[in-house]
C-alpha cells in the first residue's frame, strides 16, 4: 500500500488543486493523508514522520516555494526521512524548477498536469514493500 | 540483534520514527508485524484506551484534539489512532482527521496516526488492535481511537476500548438516529457536541430518557457531557468523566472481566485472518477450479471443500 501526504505549506488561499490530487491518488488505490491549508514546514515533516508516508506531495501556489521547499528538505534530512519521495506541484516558474530539483524534489508538476502522470510517477518511483 | 528486536527497542524508548515504522509493519499484516506485537506485548497493559465514536461530522476529530491538549496539561502522554474508510472500489482512502488535530499533534508527548479500514468492517481497521498494543508499550498513557463515522454496525470499538465515548450533535435527529441504531448501548460516556447549536438540552434529555430505561440499577451510569469542541468548552468535564470511568473499571474489577471478553475477540479476529489466508492459498492452488466445479456439480459439498482447504493449510504450515 502506497501512503502519500498531500500538504499545502504557506499562505495559499484555497486547496482545490490539492483536493483534486488527493482524490485522484485515492482512486488510484493509494492512502492519502490530507492535512488542510496553512501548514508550516515543521508540521508537514512531523506529519510525514508520524504517518510514515512513502510520498510527500507539496502544493504551492503562493510563490513562496524558494523559501518553503529548501526548509522542508532540510527538516526531511534532519529527521532521517530521505527515503520519502518529494513531489512539488502548483505554480512553479520554469526558471525555478532546476533549483527545486537541486534542493531534493524528485519531480515538479505544473498547472494542468494530467493526474495520471502523477500516479504513474509515484508507481514507478516508490518501491512498495508488498 | 534481529530487525524486530531493534525496532521494538526503539518503540519502547518512544522514538517517533520507530513507532511510525512499527505501525506500518502492523498495518501490512505480515509475520514481521505479528512478531513485533508479540515482542511488545509484555510491556503493554498500562494505557487507558478510549474510543470516540459517533456519526460523520459530529466533531469527533475536533474533540480528540481538545482531549489530547487537556490530557497533556495533566502530564499524560497521548497516542491517537484515527480510522477512516477505504474506498471499496479502488482500495485507496483519504485520511482527513489530522486536519482538525493540528494543535495537539506537534506536541512532543502526542503521537497521531491515521488508519484506513482496508476492508475491515466494524468501524476500525484490523491493524488498530495491534496498533494499540504498540502505543501502549511505547508508554503512551492514554490512547484515543477515533472510529469511522458510525452507523449501526460500527460497534467493534467496544472490543478494544476500555471507555467508549459516544458523540452526538443536536438537531438533525441525530439523537433519535443513534437511539434507533443501538449505538447508545455501547457508550460509557455521552457527549452532546456542538452545544452552541439549538437543541443541545433537548438531546441531553432524550439520551437520559433512553438510558434510564433499564439502566438505573447499574453501578456505572453513563454521564452526559455538553461540549463545544472547536472552542474547548466542556472538555475538562469530559476528561473527568472518562477518568472516573477508568477508576470505576479498576476499582470494581470490571476491567479484568472486560479484558477477558476482549481477548476472546482477539482470538476470533486471528481465526478470521487464518481462514482468509487459507482461502487465499486455496484460490491460488492448481486444483481450485476443479474443486469449484465439483461443488457446483454436486459431486462434493461446500463444507467438504472447506474441510479440504483447512486440512491443506494445516499440513503446509
Ligand atoms: N458549531 C460547532 N461546530 C463544530 C463543533 N465541533 C466541531 N465542529 C465543526 O464540525 C465539523 C466536523 O468536525 P470534525 O471534528 O471533523 O467531525 P468528525 O466527527 O471527526 O467527522 P468525520 O471524521 O468526518 O466523521 C468541522 O467543521 C468542525 O469545525 C462545535 O462544538 N460547534
Ligand atoms: Mg474525524
GROMACS .gro file of C-alpha atoms and ligand atoms in nm:
model
  480
    1UNK     CA    1   0.000   0.000   0.000
    2UNK     CA    2   0.141   0.337  -0.104
    3UNK     CA    3   0.083   0.615   0.151
    4UNK     CA    4   0.100   0.978   0.044
    5UNK     CA    5   0.088   1.301   0.242
    6UNK     CA    6  -0.068   1.581   0.038
    7UNK     CA    7   0.035   1.903   0.207
    8UNK     CA    8  -0.014   2.273   0.148
    9UNK     CA    9   0.260   2.481   0.306
   10UNK     CA   10   0.235   2.858   0.329
   11UNK     CA   11  -0.045   3.102   0.293
   12UNK     CA   12  -0.231   2.984  -0.018
   13UNK     CA   13  -0.596   3.080  -0.004
   14UNK     CA   14  -0.753   2.765  -0.143
   15UNK     CA   15  -0.685   2.398  -0.177
   16UNK     CA   16  -0.895   2.289  -0.474
   17UNK     CA   17  -0.591   2.162  -0.664
   18UNK     CA   18  -0.462   1.968  -0.365
   19UNK     CA   19  -0.801   1.805  -0.318
   20UNK     CA   20  -0.818   1.705  -0.684
   21UNK     CA   21  -0.479   1.537  -0.648
   22UNK     CA   22  -0.583   1.368  -0.323
   23UNK     CA   23  -0.892   1.220  -0.486
   24UNK     CA   24  -0.702   1.107  -0.794
   25UNK     CA   25  -0.446   0.927  -0.579
   26UNK     CA   26  -0.721   0.766  -0.372
   27UNK     CA   27  -0.891   0.649  -0.691
   28UNK     CA   28  -0.558   0.500  -0.796
   29UNK     CA   29  -0.567   0.290  -0.480
   30UNK     CA   30  -0.335   0.494  -0.258
   31UNK     CA   31  -0.391   0.607   0.101
   32UNK     CA   32  -0.376   0.984   0.116
   33UNK     CA   33  -0.330   1.179   0.435
   34UNK     CA   34  -0.459   1.528   0.387
   35UNK     CA   35  -0.382   1.799   0.643
   36UNK     CA   36  -0.551   2.112   0.509
   37UNK     CA   37  -0.430   2.466   0.445
   38UNK     CA   38  -0.156   2.678   0.603
   39UNK     CA   39   0.088   2.412   0.714
   40UNK     CA   40   0.431   2.508   0.840
   41UNK     CA   41   0.732   2.307   0.718
   42UNK     CA   42   0.764   2.171   1.073
   43UNK     CA   43   0.404   2.048   1.075
   44UNK     CA   44   0.442   1.887   0.735
   45UNK     CA   45   0.757   1.696   0.812
   46UNK     CA   46   0.624   1.589   1.152
   47UNK     CA   47   0.309   1.456   0.982
   48UNK     CA   48   0.521   1.272   0.723
   49UNK     CA   49   0.718   1.115   1.007
   50UNK     CA   50   0.420   1.004   1.217
   51UNK     CA   51   0.220   0.883   0.918
   52UNK     CA   52   0.524   0.701   0.773
   53UNK     CA   53   0.435   0.803   0.419
   54UNK     CA   54   0.619   0.694   0.106
   55UNK     CA   55   0.544   1.016  -0.078
   56UNK     CA   56   0.518   1.382   0.020
   57UNK     CA   57   0.322   1.578  -0.241
   58UNK     CA   58   0.353   1.954  -0.187
   59UNK     CA   59   0.121   2.202  -0.349
   60UNK     CA   60   0.233   2.566  -0.354
   61UNK     CA   61   0.056   2.845  -0.541
   62UNK     CA   62   0.179   3.146  -0.349
   63UNK     CA   63   0.525   3.177  -0.499
   64UNK     CA   64   0.689   3.104  -0.165
   65UNK     CA   65   0.849   2.779  -0.284
   66UNK     CA   66   1.206   2.924  -0.292
   67UNK     CA   67   1.199   2.952   0.089
   68UNK     CA   68   0.949   2.679   0.184
   69UNK     CA   69   1.091   2.390  -0.016
   70UNK     CA   70   1.456   2.413   0.099
   71UNK     CA   71   1.336   2.441   0.459
   72UNK     CA   72   1.117   2.130   0.419
   73UNK     CA   73   1.403   1.938   0.259
   74UNK     CA   74   1.632   2.039   0.544
   75UNK     CA   75   1.384   1.906   0.801
   76UNK     CA   76   1.349   1.587   0.600
   77UNK     CA   77   1.722   1.532   0.624
   78UNK     CA   78   1.728   1.621   0.995
   79UNK     CA   79   1.458   1.362   1.062
   80UNK     CA   80   1.626   1.094   0.854
   81UNK     CA   81   1.333   1.076   0.613
   82UNK     CA   82   1.534   1.090   0.291
   83UNK     CA   83   1.356   0.776   0.162
   84UNK     CA   84   1.042   0.983   0.116
   85UNK     CA   85   0.971   1.078  -0.245
   86UNK     CA   86   0.903   1.452  -0.258
   87UNK     CA   87   0.688   1.591  -0.541
   88UNK     CA   88   0.603   1.954  -0.598
   89UNK     CA   89   0.301   2.094  -0.777
   90UNK     CA   90   0.132   2.429  -0.819
   91UNK     CA   91   0.263   2.742  -0.982
   92UNK     CA   92   0.638   2.699  -1.017
   93UNK     CA   93   0.804   2.920  -1.284
   94UNK     CA   94   1.025   2.729  -1.527
   95UNK     CA   95   1.329   2.920  -1.407
   96UNK     CA   96   1.283   2.781  -1.057
   97UNK     CA   97   1.241   2.416  -1.147
   98UNK     CA   98   1.613   2.345  -1.156
   99UNK     CA   99   1.663   2.488  -0.808
  100UNK     CA  100   1.375   2.283  -0.673
  101UNK     CA  101   1.521   1.963  -0.816
  102UNK     CA  102   1.860   2.055  -0.677
  103UNK     CA  103   1.701   2.103  -0.335
  104UNK     CA  104   1.585   1.742  -0.343
  105UNK     CA  105   1.243   1.747  -0.508
  106UNK     CA  106   1.208   1.443  -0.731
  107UNK     CA  107   0.971   1.595  -0.983
  108UNK     CA  108   0.785   1.923  -1.045
  109UNK     CA  109   0.431   1.924  -1.189
  110UNK     CA  110   0.292   2.242  -1.338
  111UNK     CA  111  -0.070   2.356  -1.351
  112UNK     CA  112  -0.283   2.145  -1.582
  113UNK     CA  113  -0.077   1.830  -1.524
  114UNK     CA  114  -0.274   1.514  -1.601
  115UNK     CA  115  -0.322   1.344  -1.263
  116UNK     CA  116  -0.249   1.014  -1.435
  117UNK     CA  117   0.107   1.132  -1.487
  118UNK     CA  118   0.145   1.190  -1.115
  119UNK     CA  119   0.005   0.846  -1.038
  120UNK     CA  120   0.242   0.693  -1.291
  121UNK     CA  121   0.540   0.879  -1.148
  122UNK     CA  122   0.461   0.759  -0.796
  123UNK     CA  123   0.408   0.398  -0.903
  124UNK     CA  124   0.738   0.395  -1.088
  125UNK     CA  125   0.945   0.553  -0.817
  126UNK     CA  126   0.808   0.405  -0.498
  127UNK     CA  127   0.942   0.065  -0.427
  128UNK     CA  128   0.649  -0.091  -0.246
  129UNK     CA  129   0.711  -0.326   0.036
  130UNK     CA  130   0.429  -0.561  -0.060
  131UNK     CA  131   2.005  -0.840   1.721
  132UNK     CA  132   1.737  -0.901   1.461
  133UNK     CA  133   1.531  -0.630   1.295
  134UNK     CA  134   1.220  -0.689   1.504
  135UNK     CA  135   1.407  -0.659   1.834
  136UNK     CA  136   1.581  -0.341   1.723
  137UNK     CA  137   1.254  -0.182   1.622
  138UNK     CA  138   1.081  -0.296   1.941
  139UNK     CA  139   1.355  -0.134   2.148
  140UNK     CA  140   1.316   0.193   1.963
  141UNK     CA  141   0.944   0.178   2.026
  142UNK     CA  142   0.995   0.116   2.398
  143UNK     CA  143   1.210   0.429   2.404
  144UNK     CA  144   0.922   0.611   2.239
  145UNK     CA  145   1.125   0.711   1.934
  146UNK     CA  146   0.873   0.855   1.693
  147UNK     CA  147   1.041   0.710   1.388
  148UNK     CA  148   1.033   0.361   1.537
  149UNK     CA  149   0.671   0.396   1.648
  150UNK     CA  150   0.572   0.509   1.297
  151UNK     CA  151   0.757   0.226   1.124
  152UNK     CA  152   0.619  -0.032   1.368
  153UNK     CA  153   0.266   0.081   1.290
  154UNK     CA  154   0.339   0.036   0.919
  155UNK     CA  155   0.459  -0.318   0.981
  156UNK     CA  156   0.144  -0.398   1.175
  157UNK     CA  157  -0.074  -0.249   0.901
  158UNK     CA  158   0.098  -0.467   0.645
  159UNK     CA  159  -0.033  -0.772   0.829
  160UNK     CA  160   0.288  -0.963   0.759
  161UNK     CA  161   0.455  -1.204   1.004
  162UNK     CA  162   0.709  -0.936   1.100
  163UNK     CA  163   0.425  -0.720   1.232
  164UNK     CA  164   0.283  -1.007   1.433
  165UNK     CA  165   0.625  -1.085   1.575
  166UNK     CA  166   0.664  -0.721   1.673
  167UNK     CA  167   0.332  -0.716   1.860
  168UNK     CA  168   0.431  -1.038   2.037
  169UNK     CA  169   0.761  -0.883   2.141
  170UNK     CA  170   0.592  -0.569   2.275
  171UNK     CA  171   0.302  -0.741   2.445
  172UNK     CA  172   0.467  -0.778   2.786
  173UNK     CA  173   0.525  -0.402   2.802
  174UNK     CA  174   0.164  -0.321   2.725
  175UNK     CA  175  -0.136  -0.328   2.954
  176UNK     CA  176  -0.099   0.005   3.130
  177UNK     CA  177  -0.267   0.252   2.897
  178UNK     CA  178  -0.624   0.374   2.923
  179UNK     CA  179  -0.781   0.309   2.584
  180UNK     CA  180  -1.063   0.547   2.497
  181UNK     CA  181  -1.288   0.511   2.192
  182UNK     CA  182  -1.453   0.813   2.036
  183UNK     CA  183  -1.742   0.720   1.811
  184UNK     CA  184  -2.043   0.888   1.651
  185UNK     CA  185  -2.198   0.984   1.319
  186UNK     CA  186  -1.992   1.152   1.045
  187UNK     CA  187  -1.925   1.519   1.115
  188UNK     CA  188  -2.041   1.534   1.478
  189UNK     CA  189  -1.699   1.666   1.580
  190UNK     CA  190  -1.502   1.357   1.682
  191UNK     CA  191  -1.166   1.477   1.549
  192UNK     CA  192  -1.210   1.826   1.693
  193UNK     CA  193  -1.290   1.668   2.027
  194UNK     CA  194  -0.993   1.431   2.012
  195UNK     CA  195  -0.767   1.731   1.951
  196UNK     CA  196  -0.906   1.906   2.260
  197UNK     CA  197  -0.890   1.592   2.470
  198UNK     CA  198  -0.526   1.543   2.377
  199UNK     CA  199  -0.444   1.901   2.476
  200UNK     CA  200  -0.628   1.866   2.806
  201UNK     CA  201  -0.453   1.538   2.884
  202UNK     CA  202  -0.115   1.696   2.808
  203UNK     CA  203  -0.175   1.964   3.072
  204UNK     CA  204  -0.223   1.668   3.309
  205UNK     CA  205   0.118   1.533   3.202
  206UNK     CA  206  -0.028   1.234   3.019
  207UNK     CA  207   0.136   1.112   2.701
  208UNK     CA  208  -0.125   1.063   2.433
  209UNK     CA  209  -0.142   0.825   2.138
  210UNK     CA  210  -0.409   0.890   1.877
  211UNK     CA  211  -0.539   0.645   1.616
  212UNK     CA  212  -0.797   0.784   1.374
  213UNK     CA  213  -0.974   0.545   1.138
  214UNK     CA  214  -1.130   0.647   0.807
  215UNK     CA  215  -1.292   0.422   0.548
  216UNK     CA  216  -1.108   0.277   0.247
  217UNK     CA  217  -1.286   0.305  -0.086
  218UNK     CA  218  -1.446  -0.029  -0.170
  219UNK     CA  219  -1.379   0.047  -0.537
  220UNK     CA  220  -1.013   0.145  -0.550
  221UNK     CA  221  -0.890   0.031  -0.209
  222UNK     CA  222  -0.749   0.381  -0.161
  223UNK     CA  223  -0.855   0.628   0.108
  224UNK     CA  224  -0.849   0.992   0.202
  225UNK     CA  225  -0.749   1.024   0.564
  226UNK     CA  226  -0.860   1.367   0.680
  227UNK     CA  227  -0.886   1.352   1.058
  228UNK     CA  228  -0.546   1.513   1.105
  229UNK     CA  229  -0.682   1.844   0.970
  230UNK     CA  230  -0.866   1.904   1.298
  231UNK     CA  231  -0.581   1.789   1.518
  232UNK     CA  232  -0.312   2.038   1.419
  233UNK     CA  233  -0.290   2.199   1.764
  234UNK     CA  234  -0.211   1.882   1.952
  235UNK     CA  235  -0.008   1.669   1.712
  236UNK     CA  236   0.302   1.889   1.725
  237UNK     CA  237   0.337   1.828   2.100
  238UNK     CA  238   0.632   1.601   2.180
  239UNK     CA  239   0.405   1.392   2.405
  240UNK     CA  240   0.147   1.322   2.134
  241UNK     CA  241   0.169   1.071   1.850
  242UNK     CA  242  -0.108   1.060   1.592
  243UNK     CA  243  -0.160   0.805   1.317
  244UNK     CA  244  -0.434   0.784   1.053
  245UNK     CA  245  -0.551   0.435   0.962
  246UNK     CA  246  -0.767   0.321   0.670
  247UNK     CA  247  -1.015   0.038   0.725
  248UNK     CA  248  -0.870  -0.166   0.433
  249UNK     CA  249  -1.191  -0.362   0.402
  250UNK     CA  250  -1.237  -0.437   0.771
  251UNK     CA  251  -1.593  -0.383   0.892
  252UNK     CA  252  -1.697  -0.262   1.234
  253UNK     CA  253  -1.562   0.094   1.241
  254UNK     CA  254  -1.196   0.006   1.299
  255UNK     CA  255  -0.917  -0.135   1.083
  256UNK     CA  256  -0.772  -0.478   1.154
  257UNK     CA  257  -0.441  -0.316   1.245
  258UNK     CA  258  -0.597  -0.096   1.514
  259UNK     CA  259  -0.575  -0.381   1.766
  260UNK     CA  260  -0.201  -0.432   1.724
  261UNK     CA  261  -0.150  -0.056   1.698
  262UNK     CA  262  -0.296  -0.011   2.047
  263UNK     CA  263  -0.056  -0.269   2.190
  264UNK     CA  264   0.233  -0.089   2.022
  265UNK     CA  265   0.136   0.254   2.153
  266UNK     CA  266   0.073   0.113   2.498
  267UNK     CA  267   0.418  -0.048   2.502
  268UNK     CA  268   0.570   0.277   2.380
  269UNK     CA  269   0.449   0.438   2.700
  270UNK     CA  270   0.153   0.643   2.584
  271UNK     CA  271  -0.066   0.672   2.894
  272UNK     CA  272  -0.389   0.736   2.711
  273UNK     CA  273  -0.476   0.608   2.364
  274UNK     CA  274  -0.760   0.786   2.186
  275UNK     CA  275  -0.922   0.597   1.899
  276UNK     CA  276  -1.150   0.782   1.661
  277UNK     CA  277  -1.368   0.532   1.475
  278UNK     CA  278  -1.508   0.584   1.128
  279UNK     CA  279  -1.831   0.783   1.136
  280UNK     CA  280  -2.055   0.526   1.295
  281UNK     CA  281  -2.385   0.380   1.192
  282UNK     CA  282  -2.540   0.072   1.342
  283UNK     CA  283  -2.271  -0.182   1.274
  284UNK     CA  284  -1.966   0.019   1.377
  285UNK     CA  285  -1.955  -0.109   1.731
  286UNK     CA  286  -1.632  -0.309   1.733
  287UNK     CA  287  -1.473  -0.029   1.937
  288UNK     CA  288  -1.627  -0.185   2.248
  289UNK     CA  289  -1.399  -0.484   2.187
  290UNK     CA  290  -1.093  -0.263   2.206
  291UNK     CA  291  -1.156   0.044   2.423
  292UNK     CA  292  -1.190   0.050   2.800
  293UNK     CA  293  -1.412   0.356   2.781
  294UNK     CA  294  -1.627   0.432   2.479
  295UNK     CA  295  -1.741   0.789   2.431
  296UNK     CA  296  -2.044   0.826   2.203
  297UNK     CA  297  -2.060   1.171   2.044
  298UNK     CA  298  -2.388   1.319   1.923
  299UNK     CA  299  -2.486   1.662   1.797
  300UNK     CA  300  -2.818   1.838   1.848
  301UNK     CA  301  -3.066   1.880   1.568
  302UNK     CA  302  -3.074   1.670   1.252
  303UNK     CA  303  -3.243   1.398   1.455
  304UNK     CA  304  -2.900   1.260   1.538
  305UNK     CA  305  -3.009   1.161   1.885
  306UNK     CA  306  -3.307   0.970   1.755
  307UNK     CA  307  -3.092   0.806   1.488
  308UNK     CA  308  -2.844   0.696   1.750
  309UNK     CA  309  -3.114   0.551   1.966
  310UNK     CA  310  -3.253   0.356   1.673
  311UNK     CA  311  -2.911   0.240   1.562
  312UNK     CA  312  -2.840   0.089   1.900
  313UNK     CA  313  -2.529   0.297   1.948
  314UNK     CA  314  -2.643   0.407   2.293
  315UNK     CA  315  -2.575   0.058   2.424
  316UNK     CA  316  -2.202   0.089   2.368
  317UNK     CA  317  -2.136   0.422   2.542
  318UNK     CA  318  -1.998   0.463   2.893
  319UNK     CA  319  -1.984   0.838   2.845
  320UNK     CA  320  -2.201   1.051   2.617
  321UNK     CA  321  -2.114   1.382   2.461
  322UNK     CA  322  -2.358   1.626   2.310
  323UNK     CA  323  -2.116   1.827   2.099
  324UNK     CA  324  -2.200   2.148   1.910
  325UNK     CA  325  -2.379   2.264   2.222
  326UNK     CA  326  -2.360   2.612   2.068
  327UNK     CA  327  -2.641   2.495   1.840
  328UNK     CA  328  -3.007   2.493   1.941
  329UNK     CA  329  -3.145   2.179   2.092
  330UNK     CA  330  -2.850   2.061   2.299
  331UNK     CA  331  -3.054   2.039   2.618
  332UNK     CA  332  -3.322   1.854   2.430
  333UNK     CA  333  -3.062   1.600   2.314
  334UNK     CA  334  -2.933   1.557   2.669
  335UNK     CA  335  -3.285   1.488   2.793
  336UNK     CA  336  -3.354   1.245   2.507
  337UNK     CA  337  -3.038   1.048   2.581
  338UNK     CA  338  -3.100   1.047   2.955
  339UNK     CA  339  -3.455   0.930   2.892
  340UNK     CA  340  -3.333   0.636   2.688
  341UNK     CA  341  -3.057   0.545   2.933
  342UNK     CA  342  -3.280   0.540   3.237
  343UNK     CA  343  -3.488   0.270   3.073
  344UNK     CA  344  -3.337  -0.029   3.246
  345UNK     CA  345  -3.002   0.115   3.342
  346UNK     CA  346  -3.073   0.271   3.682
  347UNK     CA  347  -2.954  -0.036   3.865
  348UNK     CA  348  -2.612  -0.034   3.701
  349UNK     CA  349  -2.307   0.051   3.909
  350UNK     CA  350  -2.191   0.288   3.638
  351UNK     CA  351  -2.448   0.526   3.497
  352UNK     CA  352  -2.314   0.698   3.184
  353UNK     CA  353  -2.261   1.071   3.234
  354UNK     CA  354  -2.375   1.305   2.956
  355UNK     CA  355  -2.143   1.597   2.885
  356UNK     CA  356  -2.220   1.901   2.671
  357UNK     CA  357  -1.925   2.034   2.469
  358UNK     CA  358  -1.837   2.293   2.211
  359UNK     CA  359  -1.534   2.115   2.075
  360UNK     CA  360  -1.399   2.388   1.848
  361UNK     CA  361  -1.386   2.625   2.148
  362UNK     CA  362  -1.288   2.363   2.404
  363UNK     CA  363  -1.592   2.416   2.623
  364UNK     CA  364  -1.684   2.119   2.839
  365UNK     CA  365  -1.364   1.930   2.759
  366UNK     CA  366  -1.237   1.935   3.120
  367UNK     CA  367  -1.563   1.785   3.232
  368UNK     CA  368  -1.527   1.517   2.965
  369UNK     CA  369  -1.175   1.433   3.082
  370UNK     CA  370  -1.307   1.397   3.437
  371UNK     CA  371  -1.588   1.172   3.317
  372UNK     CA  372  -1.358   0.931   3.130
  373UNK     CA  373  -1.105   0.930   3.414
  374UNK     CA  374  -1.372   0.849   3.663
  375UNK     CA  375  -1.489   0.564   3.439
  376UNK     CA  376  -1.132   0.433   3.431
  377UNK     CA  377  -1.122   0.448   3.810
  378UNK     CA  378  -1.453   0.266   3.830
  379UNK     CA  379  -1.332  -0.011   3.597
  380UNK     CA  380  -1.023  -0.073   3.804
  381UNK     CA  381  -1.184  -0.050   4.148
  382UNK     CA  382  -1.483  -0.266   4.064
  383UNK     CA  383  -1.290  -0.547   3.900
  384UNK     CA  384  -1.484  -0.479   3.579
  385UNK     CA  385  -1.158  -0.418   3.397
  386UNK     CA  386  -1.049  -0.781   3.428
  387UNK     CA  387  -1.382  -0.905   3.309
  388UNK     CA  388  -1.372  -0.664   3.016
  389UNK     CA  389  -1.022  -0.780   2.923
  390UNK     CA  390  -1.136  -1.141   2.916
  391UNK     CA  391  -1.415  -1.055   2.672
  392UNK     CA  392  -1.181  -0.851   2.455
  393UNK     CA  393  -0.924  -1.129   2.448
  394UNK     CA  394  -1.187  -1.365   2.313
  395UNK     CA  395  -1.248  -1.113   2.037
  396UNK     CA  396  -0.875  -1.106   1.954
  397UNK     CA  397  -0.878  -1.481   1.913
  398UNK     CA  398  -1.182  -1.454   1.688
  399UNK     CA  399  -1.002  -1.197   1.471
  400UNK     CA  400  -0.691  -1.412   1.448
  401UNK     CA  401  -0.905  -1.706   1.342
  402UNK     CA  402  -1.070  -1.493   1.073
  403UNK     CA  403  -0.724  -1.394   0.947
  404UNK     CA  404  -0.629  -1.758   0.933
  405UNK     CA  405  -0.937  -1.850   0.732
  406UNK     CA  406  -0.870  -1.560   0.496
  407UNK     CA  407  -0.514  -1.681   0.436
  408UNK     CA  408  -0.638  -2.036   0.383
  409UNK     CA  409  -0.889  -1.920   0.124
  410UNK     CA  410  -0.624  -1.712  -0.048
  411UNK     CA  411  -0.391  -2.011  -0.073
  412UNK     CA  412  -0.672  -2.230  -0.198
  413UNK     CA  413  -0.768  -1.987  -0.471
  414UNK     CA  414  -0.411  -1.986  -0.594
  415UNK     CA  415  -0.375  -2.364  -0.587
  416UNK     CA  416  -0.378  -2.554  -0.920
  417UNK     CA  417  -0.684  -2.760  -0.825
  418UNK     CA  418  -0.904  -2.465  -0.728
  419UNK     CA  419  -1.109  -2.467  -1.048
  420UNK     CA  420  -1.160  -2.841  -1.028
  421UNK     CA  421  -1.270  -2.818  -0.666
  422UNK     CA  422  -1.514  -2.542  -0.751
  423UNK     CA  423  -1.660  -2.740  -1.040
  424UNK     CA  424  -1.705  -3.043  -0.817
  425UNK     CA  425  -1.902  -2.837  -0.570
  426UNK     CA  426  -2.106  -2.680  -0.845
  427UNK     CA  427  -2.200  -3.012  -0.999
  428UNK     CA  428  -2.283  -3.166  -0.663
  429UNK     CA  429  -2.005  -3.423  -0.652
  430UNK     CA  430  -1.880  -3.257  -0.338
  431UNK     CA  431  -2.048  -3.019  -0.098
  432UNK     CA  432  -1.907  -2.679   0.001
  433UNK     CA  433  -1.839  -2.785   0.358
  434UNK     CA  434  -1.632  -3.078   0.238
  435UNK     CA  435  -1.428  -2.846   0.015
  436UNK     CA  436  -1.375  -2.610   0.310
  437UNK     CA  437  -1.253  -2.904   0.514
  438UNK     CA  438  -1.002  -2.998   0.248
  439UNK     CA  439  -0.876  -2.638   0.235
  440UNK     CA  440  -0.827  -2.628   0.610
  441UNK     CA  441  -0.653  -2.965   0.613
  442UNK     CA  442  -0.413  -2.846   0.347
  443UNK     CA  443  -0.334  -2.523   0.527
  444UNK     CA  444  -0.258  -2.715   0.845
  445UNK     CA  445  -0.018  -2.955   0.673
  446UNK     CA  446   0.158  -2.677   0.481
  447UNK     CA  447   0.231  -2.453   0.780
  448LIG     N1  448  -2.057   2.484   1.572
  448LIG     C1  449  -1.974   2.387   1.606
  448LIG     N2  450  -1.902   2.326   1.512
  448LIG     C2  451  -1.819   2.226   1.549
  448LIG     C3  452  -1.805   2.187   1.684
  448LIG     N3  453  -1.716   2.084   1.690
  448LIG     C4  454  -1.676   2.061   1.563
  448LIG     N4  455  -1.737   2.146   1.478
  448LIG     C5  456  -1.722   2.153   1.332
  448LIG     O1  457  -1.786   2.038   1.275
  448LIG     C6  458  -1.716   1.997   1.157
  448LIG     C7  459  -1.681   1.849   1.165
  448LIG     O2  460  -1.587   1.830   1.268
  448LIG     P1  461  -1.492   1.703   1.274
  448LIG     O3  462  -1.417   1.711   1.402
  448LIG     O4  463  -1.415   1.689   1.150
  448LIG     O5  464  -1.602   1.586   1.281
  448LIG     P2  465  -1.579   1.428   1.278
  448LIG     O6  466  -1.685   1.366   1.360
  448LIG     O7  467  -1.439   1.396   1.313
  448LIG     O8  468  -1.604   1.395   1.124
  448LIG     P3  469  -1.568   1.260   1.045
  448LIG     O9  470  -1.431   1.217   1.085
  448LIG    O10  471  -1.574   1.302   0.901
  448LIG    O11  472  -1.673   1.160   1.081
  448LIG     C8  473  -1.596   2.088   1.145
  448LIG    O12  474  -1.624   2.190   1.056
  448LIG     C9  475  -1.578   2.142   1.287
  448LIG    O13  476  -1.514   2.267   1.290
  448LIG    C10  477  -1.882   2.255   1.783
  448LIG    O14  478  -1.879   2.226   1.902
  448LIG     N5  479  -1.967   2.354   1.737
  449LIG    MG1  480  -1.292   1.291   1.203
   0.00000   0.00000   0.00000
